[in-house]
DNA sequence: TACTGGTGCGCG
DNA sequence: AAAGCGCGCACCAGTA
């Protein structure tokens, strides 16, 4: 593995029986290539990482990195071809995306079980990959060159490079968080379930408190066999009892006065907990004291992560008590206060909004500016502006923000207008919204024809406004996701650079080697949880804070906006 | 039996 | 029954 100059990139790909590595210089010219026996691969990669710290180029991070982590190997940087392809093929910052778009094989989603198959990645027999992007080295290099070409000719190359690096770093973090898991106290979870729902019945059936709530509902309805889990049946039963609601949603029920309401709301609350995060969930998703969800970077059109299985991004507040650090360890829980409005202030260079946010609760700052009277009003107005509210209290308050913060409001209003006209909008770093569907466009052009019906015109208008609200929010939500990726990536590096922990903490119960150091354990749009030995908790908390400031500078340079964090260090992930 | 669409609720 | 964005999941009902 000698090379004249250190490789800046190393592309990896599989053949039927071996792995091919391709060393590329900083200009992406090939220096050399080598075929590696699967048994030697892990140590080869570990050596190359230590020697050159290259950026690893591979087709799909979970399939490569999952196996490496299982072998105790961590890498600092990668370029995830599949994720970067998805960004570049749509980005309006790319002048000529034709070549990238033609490579349709890179549009394929990886097979669902690819991640679980990862530990077997280098076993001889697994050569077939039924779906997903190509896994061989030649395809990887070719796609990498196409992507580089698309980026390098763009006038916005530096933004795109940052976005691709952040997206790829996120892919590494997602794999690592799955490998490390979120420390989960099953006994504490069980206690919460027993307290809330009652003892778990041995032979199946409903727990006592849930059954009792159901009985009270049926008694109040005067209908001992009423079905509570079927929306149509429940609705009919309510009507028979004289509760004339149009839906069975909590919101509408709460406005009614009838003896059935209180027990019904109670029943809904309990049955939700039992169904979504009850004993079945605990058995399915928690093992060895860890909750291991599948994070899906880039899973949302805006660039936010999605999750698959376990409902990782919907952890109910009620269960946060069950998130519990290992003995001698701590959790550093940090979330950003009003991330999206701060991002909006920065990307629109709205110094007034940034000033309202600086060093304090942003909503309080808006109140102080005199635009609205109360914190609640400020919150409703700002959310309404970013989501496109037109009616109700929110719709009434938005015009006042428009006067106070014309630049910020102008940015989201413009994004809405572009979307209504069928155009494409982009985030700060260059992730673009999808083009309108053919059905959408057809409806719009149909509505302009002379013989279009009133109904057709109304539908086209409604769809246009729907799309306007989507693009309005896309620019803010998507840029906030970019900030969060930069935060994660920077934090990951800082945590990895902390000094080694003392020996008594160096070997916790189980898990990958990096999890013996302070490490990221959870991420939720604007929140991170770091699991750390107690002796490093202060350093980890400091790293979280510094990473946030660093992310702000990386995206917005010296623009004077701050990203305030609420940071708590404790043994559980409980909030307030 | 496997699917799809509707409903409702959890999260940001 | 939300208004006003983005998700995932469970459950039911209707259909293939």
Coordinates of C-alpha atoms (C1' of nucleotides) in Angstrom, one line a residue:
Chain A
X1 CA 0.0 0.0 0.0
X2 CA 2.8 2.4 -0.8
X3 CA 1.9 5.6 -2.7
X4 CA 3.9 8.5 -3.8
X5 CA 1.6 11.0 -2.0
X6 CA -0.9 10.0 0.6
X7 CA -4.3 9.2 -0.9
X8 CA -7.0 11.8 -0.2
X9 CA -9.8 9.3 -1.0
X10 CA -10.0 5.6 -1.0
X11 CA -12.9 4.0 -2.8
X12 CA -14.0 0.5 -1.7
X13 CA -16.1 -2.0 -3.6
X14 CA -16.9 -5.7 -3.6
X15 CA -16.3 -8.4 -6.1
X16 CA -17.8 -11.9 -5.6
X17 CA -14.9 -13.0 -3.4
X18 CA -12.8 -10.0 -2.5
X19 CA -12.8 -6.3 -1.9
X20 CA -11.1 -3.8 -4.2
X21 CA -9.7 -0.6 -2.8
X22 CA -8.8 2.3 -5.1
X23 CA -6.5 5.0 -3.9
X24 CA -7.2 8.4 -5.3
X25 CA -5.1 11.6 -4.9
X26 CA -6.6 15.0 -4.0
X27 CA -7.6 15.6 -7.6
X28 CA -9.3 12.2 -7.6
X29 CA -6.8 10.7 -10.0
X30 CA -6.2 7.0 -9.5
X31 CA -2.9 6.2 -7.8
X32 CA -3.2 2.5 -7.4
X33 CA -5.6 -0.2 -6.6
X34 CA -5.4 -3.4 -4.7
X35 CA -7.4 -6.5 -4.1
X36 CA -7.9 -7.5 -0.6
X37 CA -8.9 -10.8 1.0
X38 CA -12.0 -10.3 3.2
X39 CA -10.1 -11.6 6.2
X40 CA -7.5 -8.9 5.8
X41 CA -9.8 -6.0 5.1
X42 CA -10.5 -4.8 8.6
X43 CA -6.8 -4.5 9.5
X44 CA -6.0 -2.9 6.1
X45 CA -8.6 -0.2 6.6
X46 CA -7.5 0.4 10.2
X47 CA -3.9 0.8 9.0
X48 CA -4.9 3.2 6.1
X49 CA -7.1 5.2 8.5
X50 CA -4.2 5.6 11.0
X51 CA -1.7 6.4 8.3
X52 CA -3.6 8.7 5.9
X53 CA -7.0 9.5 7.4
X54 CA -8.5 9.4 3.9
X55 CA -12.1 10.1 3.1
X56 CA -13.6 6.6 2.5
X57 CA -15.8 6.5 -0.6
X58 CA -18.4 3.7 -0.6
X59 CA -21.8 3.0 -2.0
X60 CA -23.7 2.8 1.2
X61 CA -22.5 3.6 4.7
X62 CA -24.5 1.0 6.8
X63 CA -23.2 -1.8 4.6
X64 CA -19.6 -1.0 5.0
X65 CA -19.4 0.8 8.3
X66 CA -21.7 -1.5 10.2
X67 CA -19.2 -4.3 9.6
X68 CA -16.2 -2.2 10.4
X69 CA -17.7 -1.1 13.7
X70 CA -18.4 -4.7 14.6
X71 CA -14.7 -5.2 14.1
X72 CA -13.9 -2.4 16.4
X73 CA -12.8 0.0 13.6
X74 CA -13.9 3.6 13.4
X75 CA -13.2 6.0 10.6
X76 CA -13.2 9.8 10.7
X77 CA -14.6 10.7 7.3
X78 CA -16.5 9.2 4.4
X79 CA -18.3 10.0 1.2
X80 CA -21.6 8.2 1.0
X81 CA -22.3 7.9 -2.7
X82 CA -25.9 7.0 -2.5
X83 CA -26.8 9.9 -0.2
X84 CA -24.7 12.4 -2.1
X85 CA -26.2 11.2 -5.4
X86 CA -29.7 11.9 -4.1
X87 CA -28.7 15.5 -3.2
X88 CA -26.8 16.3 -6.4
X89 CA -29.4 14.9 -8.8
X90 CA -32.0 17.4 -7.5
X91 CA -29.8 20.3 -6.4
X92 CA -30.5 23.6 -8.2
X93 CA -27.0 24.7 -7.3
X94 CA -25.7 22.1 -9.7
X95 CA -25.6 23.6 -13.2
X96 CA -25.3 20.3 -15.1
X97 CA -26.7 17.4 -13.3
X98 CA -27.4 15.4 -16.4
X99 CA -24.6 12.9 -15.9
X100 CA -25.5 12.3 -12.3
X101 CA -29.2 11.9 -13.3
X102 CA -28.4 9.4 -16.0
X103 CA -26.8 7.1 -13.4
X104 CA -30.2 5.9 -12.3
X105 CA -28.8 2.8 -10.6
X106 CA -27.7 5.1 -7.8
X107 CA -31.3 6.1 -7.1
X108 CA -32.1 2.6 -5.8
X109 CA -32.8 2.3 -2.1
X110 CA -30.6 -0.2 -0.3
X111 CA -32.3 -3.5 0.5
X112 CA -34.2 -3.4 3.8
X113 CA -32.1 -6.0 5.4
X114 CA -28.8 -4.7 4.2
X115 CA -28.0 -3.3 7.6
X116 CA -28.6 -6.6 9.4
X117 CA -26.6 -8.3 6.7
X118 CA -23.7 -6.0 7.3
X119 CA -21.7 -8.3 9.7
X120 CA -21.7 -10.9 6.9
X121 CA -20.5 -8.3 4.4
X122 CA -17.1 -9.9 3.9
X123 CA -18.1 -13.5 4.0
X124 CA -17.4 -15.3 0.8
X125 CA -20.8 -16.5 0.0
X126 CA -22.6 -13.2 0.1
X127 CA -21.9 -11.9 -3.3
X128 CA -25.4 -11.2 -4.4
X129 CA -27.0 -7.9 -3.5
X130 CA -30.6 -8.1 -4.7
X131 CA -31.4 -4.4 -4.7
X132 CA -29.7 -1.1 -4.0
X133 CA -26.9 0.8 -5.7
X134 CA -23.9 -1.0 -7.2
X135 CA -21.4 -2.3 -4.7
X136 CA -18.4 -2.8 -6.9
X137 CA -15.3 -0.5 -7.0
X138 CA -15.5 0.5 -10.6
X139 CA -19.0 1.7 -10.2
X140 CA -18.1 3.6 -7.1
X141 CA -15.2 5.4 -8.7
X142 CA -17.2 6.3 -11.8
X143 CA -20.0 7.7 -9.7
X144 CA -17.6 9.5 -7.5
X145 CA -16.0 11.2 -10.5
X146 CA -19.5 12.2 -11.8
X147 CA -20.3 13.7 -8.5
X148 CA -17.1 15.6 -8.2
X149 CA -17.5 17.0 -11.7
X150 CA -21.0 18.2 -10.8
X151 CA -19.8 19.9 -7.7
X152 CA -16.5 21.4 -8.9
X153 CA -18.1 23.4 -11.8
X154 CA -20.7 24.9 -9.6
X155 CA -20.3 28.5 -8.5
X156 CA -21.6 27.2 -5.1
X157 CA -19.1 24.4 -4.9
X158 CA -18.1 25.2 -1.4
X159 CA -21.6 25.0 -0.1
X160 CA -22.2 21.7 -1.9
X161 CA -19.0 20.3 -0.6
X162 CA -20.0 21.2 2.9
X163 CA -23.4 19.6 2.5
X164 CA -22.1 16.4 1.1
X165 CA -19.5 16.1 3.9
X166 CA -22.2 16.8 6.5
X167 CA -24.6 14.3 5.0
X168 CA -21.9 11.7 4.9
X169 CA -20.8 12.4 8.5
X170 CA -24.4 12.0 9.5
X171 CA -24.4 8.6 8.0
X172 CA -21.4 7.6 10.1
X173 CA -23.1 9.0 13.2
X174 CA -26.3 7.1 12.5
X175 CA -24.4 3.8 12.2
X176 CA -22.4 4.5 15.4
X177 CA -25.6 5.4 17.4
X178 CA -27.2 2.2 16.3
X179 CA -24.1 0.2 17.3
X180 CA -23.8 2.0 20.6
X181 CA -27.5 2.2 21.4
X182 CA -29.3 4.4 23.8
X183 CA -28.9 3.2 27.4
X184 CA -32.3 2.0 28.4
X185 CA -33.4 0.8 31.8
X186 CA -35.9 -1.9 31.1
X187 CA -36.9 -2.1 34.8
X188 CA -37.6 1.6 34.9
X189 CA -39.7 1.3 31.8
X190 CA -41.6 -1.6 33.3
X191 CA -42.2 0.4 36.5
X192 CA -43.7 3.2 34.4
X193 CA -45.9 0.8 32.5
X194 CA -47.1 -0.9 35.7
X195 CA -47.8 2.5 37.4
X196 CA -49.7 3.8 34.4
X197 CA -51.4 0.7 33.0
X198 CA -51.4 -1.7 36.0
X199 CA -49.8 -5.1 36.2
X200 CA -49.2 -6.9 33.0
X201 CA -51.7 -9.8 32.9
X202 CA -49.9 -13.1 32.7
X203 CA -52.1 -14.7 30.2
X204 CA -52.4 -11.8 27.8
X205 CA -55.4 -9.4 27.8
X206 CA -55.5 -5.8 29.0
X207 CA -53.7 -4.6 32.0
X208 CA -55.9 -3.6 34.9
X209 CA -56.0 0.2 34.7
X210 CA -56.6 0.1 30.9
X211 CA -59.4 -2.4 31.4
X212 CA -60.9 -0.2 34.2
X213 CA -60.9 2.8 31.9
X214 CA -62.6 0.8 29.2
X215 CA -65.3 -0.3 31.7
X216 CA -65.9 3.3 32.7
X217 CA -66.3 4.4 29.1
X218 CA -68.7 1.6 28.4
X219 CA -70.7 2.4 31.5
X220 CA -70.9 6.0 30.6
X221 CA -72.1 5.1 27.1
X222 CA -74.6 2.7 28.5
X223 CA -73.2 0.2 26.0
X224 CA -71.4 -2.8 27.6
X225 CA -70.1 -4.1 24.4
X226 CA -69.0 -0.8 22.8
X227 CA -65.9 -1.2 20.7
X228 CA -63.3 1.4 21.6
X229 CA -60.5 0.7 19.2
X230 CA -62.5 1.0 16.0
X231 CA -62.9 4.6 15.1
X232 CA -66.2 4.1 13.1
X233 CA -67.7 2.0 15.8
X234 CA -66.7 4.3 18.6
X235 CA -68.1 7.3 16.7
X236 CA -71.4 5.6 16.2
X237 CA -71.5 4.6 19.9
X238 CA -70.8 8.2 20.9
X239 CA -73.6 9.4 18.6
X240 CA -76.0 6.9 20.2
X241 CA -75.1 8.3 23.6
X242 CA -75.8 11.8 22.4
X243 CA -72.2 13.0 21.9
X244 CA -72.4 14.6 18.5
X245 CA -68.8 14.8 17.5
X246 CA -67.5 14.6 13.9
X247 CA -64.4 12.7 14.8
X248 CA -63.0 10.9 17.8
X249 CA -59.9 13.0 18.1
X250 CA -58.8 14.1 21.5
X251 CA -59.1 17.7 20.5
X252 CA -62.8 17.6 19.6
X253 CA -63.7 15.3 22.5
X254 CA -62.2 17.7 25.0
X255 CA -64.7 20.3 24.0
X256 CA -67.7 18.2 24.8
X257 CA -69.4 17.9 28.2
X258 CA -70.5 14.4 28.9
X259 CA -69.6 11.8 31.5
X260 CA -68.0 9.6 28.8
X261 CA -65.4 12.2 27.9
X262 CA -63.1 12.0 30.9
X263 CA -62.8 8.1 30.9
X264 CA -62.5 8.0 27.1
X265 CA -59.6 10.4 27.0
X266 CA -58.0 8.4 29.8
X267 CA -58.6 5.2 27.9
X268 CA -57.1 6.7 24.7
X269 CA -54.0 7.9 26.6
X270 CA -53.4 4.5 28.2
X271 CA -54.1 2.4 25.1
X272 CA -51.7 4.6 23.1
X273 CA -48.9 3.9 25.6
X274 CA -49.7 0.2 25.7
X275 CA -49.8 -0.1 21.9
X276 CA -46.9 2.1 21.0
X277 CA -44.4 1.7 23.9
X278 CA -45.7 -1.1 26.0
X279 CA -44.2 -4.5 27.0
X280 CA -44.2 -5.7 23.4
X281 CA -42.1 -2.7 22.3
X282 CA -39.8 -3.3 25.2
X283 CA -39.2 -6.9 24.2
X284 CA -38.8 -6.0 20.5
X285 CA -36.5 -3.0 20.8
X286 CA -34.5 -3.2 24.0
X287 CA -31.8 -5.7 24.5
X288 CA -28.8 -5.7 26.8
X289 CA -29.8 -2.4 28.3
X290 CA -29.8 -0.6 24.9
X291 CA -32.5 0.7 22.6
X292 CA -31.1 0.4 19.1
X293 CA -33.3 2.2 16.6
X294 CA -32.5 2.4 12.9
X295 CA -31.8 6.0 12.0
X296 CA -32.3 6.9 8.4
X297 CA -30.2 9.9 7.3
X298 CA -31.7 11.9 4.5
X299 CA -34.9 10.0 5.0
X300 CA -37.1 13.1 4.8
X301 CA -37.3 15.3 1.7
X302 CA -36.1 18.3 3.7
X303 CA -32.9 16.4 4.7
X304 CA -34.1 15.6 8.2
X305 CA -33.5 12.1 9.4
X306 CA -36.2 9.5 9.5
X307 CA -36.2 6.4 11.5
X308 CA -37.3 2.9 10.8
X309 CA -38.7 0.6 13.4
X310 CA -39.0 1.3 17.1
X311 CA -40.4 4.8 16.5
X312 CA -37.0 6.3 17.5
X313 CA -38.1 9.8 16.7
X314 CA -41.3 9.6 18.7
X315 CA -40.0 8.7 22.1
X316 CA -42.8 9.8 24.4
X317 CA -41.7 12.3 27.1
X318 CA -43.4 9.9 29.5
X319 CA -40.6 7.3 28.9
X320 CA -37.6 9.6 29.1
X321 CA -37.1 8.4 32.7
X322 CA -36.2 5.0 31.3
X323 CA -33.3 6.4 29.4
X324 CA -30.6 5.9 32.0
X325 CA -26.9 6.1 32.0
X326 CA -24.7 3.1 32.9
X327 CA -23.4 3.0 36.5
X328 CA -20.6 5.6 36.7
X329 CA -21.7 7.2 33.5
X330 CA -23.9 10.3 32.7
X331 CA -26.1 11.5 30.0
X332 CA -25.5 15.0 28.5
X333 CA -28.9 16.0 27.0
X334 CA -28.8 19.1 24.9
X335 CA -31.4 20.7 22.7
X336 CA -31.4 23.9 20.7
X337 CA -33.8 26.6 21.7
X338 CA -35.9 27.8 18.7
X339 CA -33.6 26.3 16.1
X340 CA -35.7 27.1 13.0
X341 CA -36.3 30.8 13.7
X342 CA -32.6 31.3 14.4
X343 CA -31.7 29.6 11.2
X344 CA -34.2 31.7 9.4
X345 CA -32.7 34.9 10.8
X346 CA -29.3 33.8 9.7
X347 CA -30.2 32.7 6.2
X348 CA -32.1 35.9 5.5
X349 CA -29.5 38.1 7.2
X350 CA -32.3 39.5 9.3
X351 CA -30.3 41.3 11.9
X352 CA -33.5 42.4 13.8
X353 CA -34.6 38.9 14.3
X354 CA -31.1 37.8 15.1
X355 CA -30.9 40.5 17.7
X356 CA -34.2 39.4 19.3
X357 CA -32.7 35.9 19.6
X358 CA -29.3 36.9 20.9
X359 CA -28.5 35.6 24.4
X360 CA -32.1 34.9 25.3
X361 CA -35.3 33.2 24.6
X362 CA -36.2 34.3 21.0
X363 CA -39.9 34.6 21.7
X364 CA -39.1 36.9 24.7
X365 CA -37.0 39.0 22.4
X366 CA -39.9 39.3 19.9
X367 CA -42.1 40.5 22.8
X368 CA -39.5 43.0 23.9
X369 CA -39.3 44.4 20.3
X370 CA -43.0 45.3 20.7
X371 CA -44.2 43.2 17.7
X372 CA -46.6 41.1 19.8
X373 CA -47.7 41.2 23.4
X374 CA -47.0 37.8 24.9
X375 CA -44.5 34.9 24.5
X376 CA -47.4 32.7 23.4
X377 CA -48.4 35.1 20.7
X378 CA -44.8 35.4 19.5
X379 CA -44.5 31.6 19.3
X380 CA -47.8 31.1 17.4
X381 CA -47.0 34.0 15.0
X382 CA -43.6 32.7 14.2
X383 CA -44.6 29.1 13.7
X384 CA -47.5 30.4 11.6
X385 CA -45.1 32.4 9.4
X386 CA -42.9 29.4 8.9
X387 CA -45.7 27.0 8.2
X388 CA -47.9 29.3 6.2
X389 CA -50.9 29.8 8.5
X390 CA -53.6 32.0 7.0
X391 CA -56.5 31.7 9.5
X392 CA -57.1 31.7 13.2
X393 CA -55.0 33.5 15.7
X394 CA -51.8 32.6 14.0
X395 CA -52.9 34.0 10.7
X396 CA -53.9 37.2 12.3
X397 CA -50.6 37.7 14.0
X398 CA -48.3 36.9 11.1
X399 CA -48.7 40.4 9.5
X400 CA -47.2 42.0 12.6
X401 CA -44.1 39.9 12.2
X402 CA -43.9 40.8 8.6
X403 CA -43.6 44.5 9.6
X404 CA -41.1 43.8 12.3
X405 CA -38.9 41.3 10.4
X406 CA -39.4 42.0 6.7
X407 CA -36.2 40.2 5.6
X408 CA -36.9 37.0 7.4
X409 CA -40.6 37.0 6.5
X410 CA -39.7 38.0 2.9
X411 CA -37.5 34.9 2.6
X412 CA -40.3 32.4 3.6
X413 CA -42.9 34.4 1.6
X414 CA -40.7 34.2 -1.5
X415 CA -40.2 30.5 -1.0
X416 CA -44.0 30.0 -0.8
X417 CA -44.5 32.0 -4.0
X418 CA -41.9 30.0 -5.9
X419 CA -43.6 26.8 -4.8
X420 CA -47.0 28.0 -5.8
X421 CA -45.7 28.7 -9.2
X422 CA -44.3 25.2 -9.6
X423 CA -40.7 26.2 -9.0
X424 CA -37.9 24.6 -6.9
X425 CA -36.5 26.1 -3.7
X426 CA -33.2 25.3 -2.0
X427 CA -31.7 25.2 1.4
X428 CA -28.8 27.3 2.5
X429 CA -26.3 24.6 1.5
X430 CA -28.1 23.5 -1.7
X431 CA -30.5 20.7 -1.0
X432 CA -33.4 21.4 -3.4
X433 CA -37.1 20.6 -3.1
X434 CA -38.5 18.0 -5.5
X435 CA -40.1 19.3 -8.7
X436 CA -43.9 19.3 -8.7
X437 CA -45.5 16.0 -9.7
X438 CA -46.9 15.7 -13.3
X439 CA -50.4 15.5 -11.8
X440 CA -49.8 18.8 -10.0
X441 CA -48.5 20.5 -13.1
X442 CA -51.3 19.1 -15.2
X443 CA -53.9 20.4 -12.8
X444 CA -52.3 23.9 -12.9
X445 CA -52.2 24.2 -16.6
X446 CA -55.7 22.8 -16.9
X447 CA -57.0 25.5 -14.6
X448 CA -55.7 28.2 -16.9
X449 CA -57.7 26.9 -19.9
X450 CA -60.8 28.8 -20.9
X451 CA -63.2 25.9 -20.4
X452 CA -61.8 24.9 -17.0
X453 CA -64.6 24.3 -14.4
X454 CA -64.9 26.1 -11.2
X455 CA -64.0 22.9 -9.4
X456 CA -60.9 22.5 -11.4
X457 CA -59.8 26.0 -10.7
X458 CA -60.5 25.6 -7.0
X459 CA -58.5 22.4 -6.8
X460 CA -55.6 23.8 -8.7
X461 CA -55.5 26.8 -6.3
X462 CA -55.7 24.6 -3.3
X463 CA -52.9 22.4 -4.6
X464 CA -50.8 25.5 -5.4
X465 CA -51.2 26.8 -1.8
X466 CA -50.4 23.3 -0.4
X467 CA -47.2 23.3 -2.3
X468 CA -46.4 26.9 -1.3
X469 CA -46.7 25.9 2.3
X470 CA -44.4 23.0 1.7
X471 CA -41.7 25.0 -0.1
X472 CA -42.1 27.8 2.5
X473 CA -41.2 25.4 5.3
X474 CA -38.7 23.4 3.2
X475 CA -36.1 26.1 3.2
X476 CA -36.2 26.6 6.9
X477 CA -36.6 23.0 8.0
X478 CA -34.0 21.9 5.5
X479 CA -31.4 24.5 6.6
X480 CA -32.1 23.7 10.2
X481 CA -31.4 20.0 9.4
X482 CA -28.1 21.1 7.8
X483 CA -27.1 23.1 10.9
X484 CA -27.9 20.0 13.0
X485 CA -25.8 17.8 10.8
X486 CA -22.9 20.2 11.1
X487 CA -23.4 20.2 14.9
X488 CA -23.4 16.4 15.0
X489 CA -20.3 16.1 12.8
X490 CA -18.3 18.6 14.8
X491 CA -19.4 17.1 18.1
X492 CA -18.5 13.6 16.9
X493 CA -15.0 14.8 16.3
X494 CA -14.7 16.6 19.6
X495 CA -15.9 13.6 21.6
X496 CA -13.4 11.3 19.7
X497 CA -10.6 13.7 20.6
X498 CA -11.2 13.7 24.4
X499 CA -8.5 12.0 26.4
X500 CA -8.9 8.3 27.1
X501 CA -11.0 7.4 30.0
X502 CA -9.5 5.8 33.1
X503 CA -9.3 2.0 33.0
X504 CA -12.1 1.3 35.4
X505 CA -14.5 2.9 32.9
X506 CA -12.8 1.7 29.8
X507 CA -14.8 -1.5 29.5
X508 CA -18.5 -1.2 30.1
X509 CA -20.9 -4.0 29.7
X510 CA -20.7 -4.5 26.0
X511 CA -20.8 -2.8 22.7
X512 CA -18.3 -1.4 20.2
X513 CA -14.9 0.0 21.2
X514 CA -15.7 3.7 20.6
X515 CA -18.6 3.4 23.1
X516 CA -16.0 3.1 25.9
X517 CA -15.4 6.8 25.3
X518 CA -18.0 9.7 25.5
X519 CA -20.2 9.1 22.4
X520 CA -23.4 10.2 20.7
X521 CA -26.3 8.0 21.8
X522 CA -29.3 9.8 20.3
X523 CA -30.3 12.5 17.9
X524 CA -33.7 14.1 17.4
X525 CA -33.8 17.0 14.9
X526 CA -32.6 19.6 17.4
X527 CA -31.5 17.5 20.4
X528 CA -28.5 15.2 21.1
X529 CA -27.8 12.8 24.0
X530 CA -24.2 12.0 24.8
X531 CA -23.4 9.0 26.9
X532 CA -20.2 9.6 28.8
X533 CA -18.2 8.4 31.8
X534 CA -19.0 10.8 34.7
X535 CA -15.3 12.0 34.8
X536 CA -15.8 13.3 31.2
X537 CA -19.3 14.7 31.6
X538 CA -18.2 18.3 31.9
X539 CA -15.9 18.0 28.9
X540 CA -18.6 16.4 26.9
X541 CA -21.1 19.1 27.8
X542 CA -18.5 21.7 26.8
X543 CA -18.0 19.9 23.5
X544 CA -21.7 20.0 22.8
X545 CA -21.8 23.7 23.4
X546 CA -18.7 24.4 21.4
X547 CA -19.9 22.3 18.5
X548 CA -23.1 24.3 18.3
X549 CA -21.1 27.5 18.0
X550 CA -18.8 25.9 15.4
X551 CA -21.8 24.7 13.4
X552 CA -23.1 28.3 13.3
X553 CA -19.9 29.6 12.0
X554 CA -19.5 26.9 9.5
X555 CA -22.8 27.7 7.9
X556 CA -23.3 31.4 8.5
X557 CA -19.7 32.7 9.0
X558 CA -19.7 35.8 11.1
X559 CA -23.4 36.6 10.9
X560 CA -24.3 37.5 14.5
X561 CA -26.8 34.8 15.4
X562 CA -26.3 32.5 18.3
X563 CA -27.7 29.0 18.8
X564 CA -28.7 28.7 22.4
X565 CA -28.6 25.3 24.0
X566 CA -30.3 23.9 26.9
X567 CA -27.7 21.5 28.3
X568 CA -28.4 19.1 31.2
X569 CA -26.1 16.5 32.7
X570 CA -27.7 13.8 34.8
X571 CA -28.4 10.0 35.0
X572 CA -31.6 10.2 33.0
X573 CA -32.8 11.9 29.9
X574 CA -35.7 13.5 31.8
X575 CA -36.6 17.0 30.6
X576 CA -37.6 19.7 33.0
Chain B
dT1 C1' -53.5 -13.8 3.4
dA2 C1' -51.5 -9.3 2.0
dC3 C1' -52.2 -5.0 0.5
dT4 C1' -54.0 0.0 1.0
dG5 C1' -56.3 4.1 2.8
dG6 C1' -58.2 6.4 6.7
dT7 C1' -57.8 7.8 11.4
dG8 C1' -55.4 9.2 15.5
dC9 C1' -51.4 10.3 18.2
dG10 C1' -46.5 10.5 19.4
dC11 C1' -42.2 13.4 18.1
dG12 C1' -39.6 17.8 16.1
Chain C
dA1 C1' -61.2 19.4 14.6
dA2 C1' -57.5 21.6 13.7
dA3 C1' -55.4 26.1 12.2
dG4 C1' -50.2 25.5 9.8
dC5 C1' -44.9 22.1 8.0
dG6 C1' -42.2 17.3 8.3
dC7 C1' -42.4 12.4 10.0
dG8 C1' -43.6 6.7 11.9
dC9 C1' -46.5 3.5 13.8
dA10 C1' -50.7 1.0 15.4
dC11 C1' -55.1 -0.2 14.4
dC12 C1' -59.2 -1.0 11.7
dA13 C1' -61.9 -1.7 7.5
dG14 C1' -62.3 -2.6 2.9
dT15 C1' -60.4 -5.0 -0.9
dA16 C1' -57.8 -8.3 -3.8

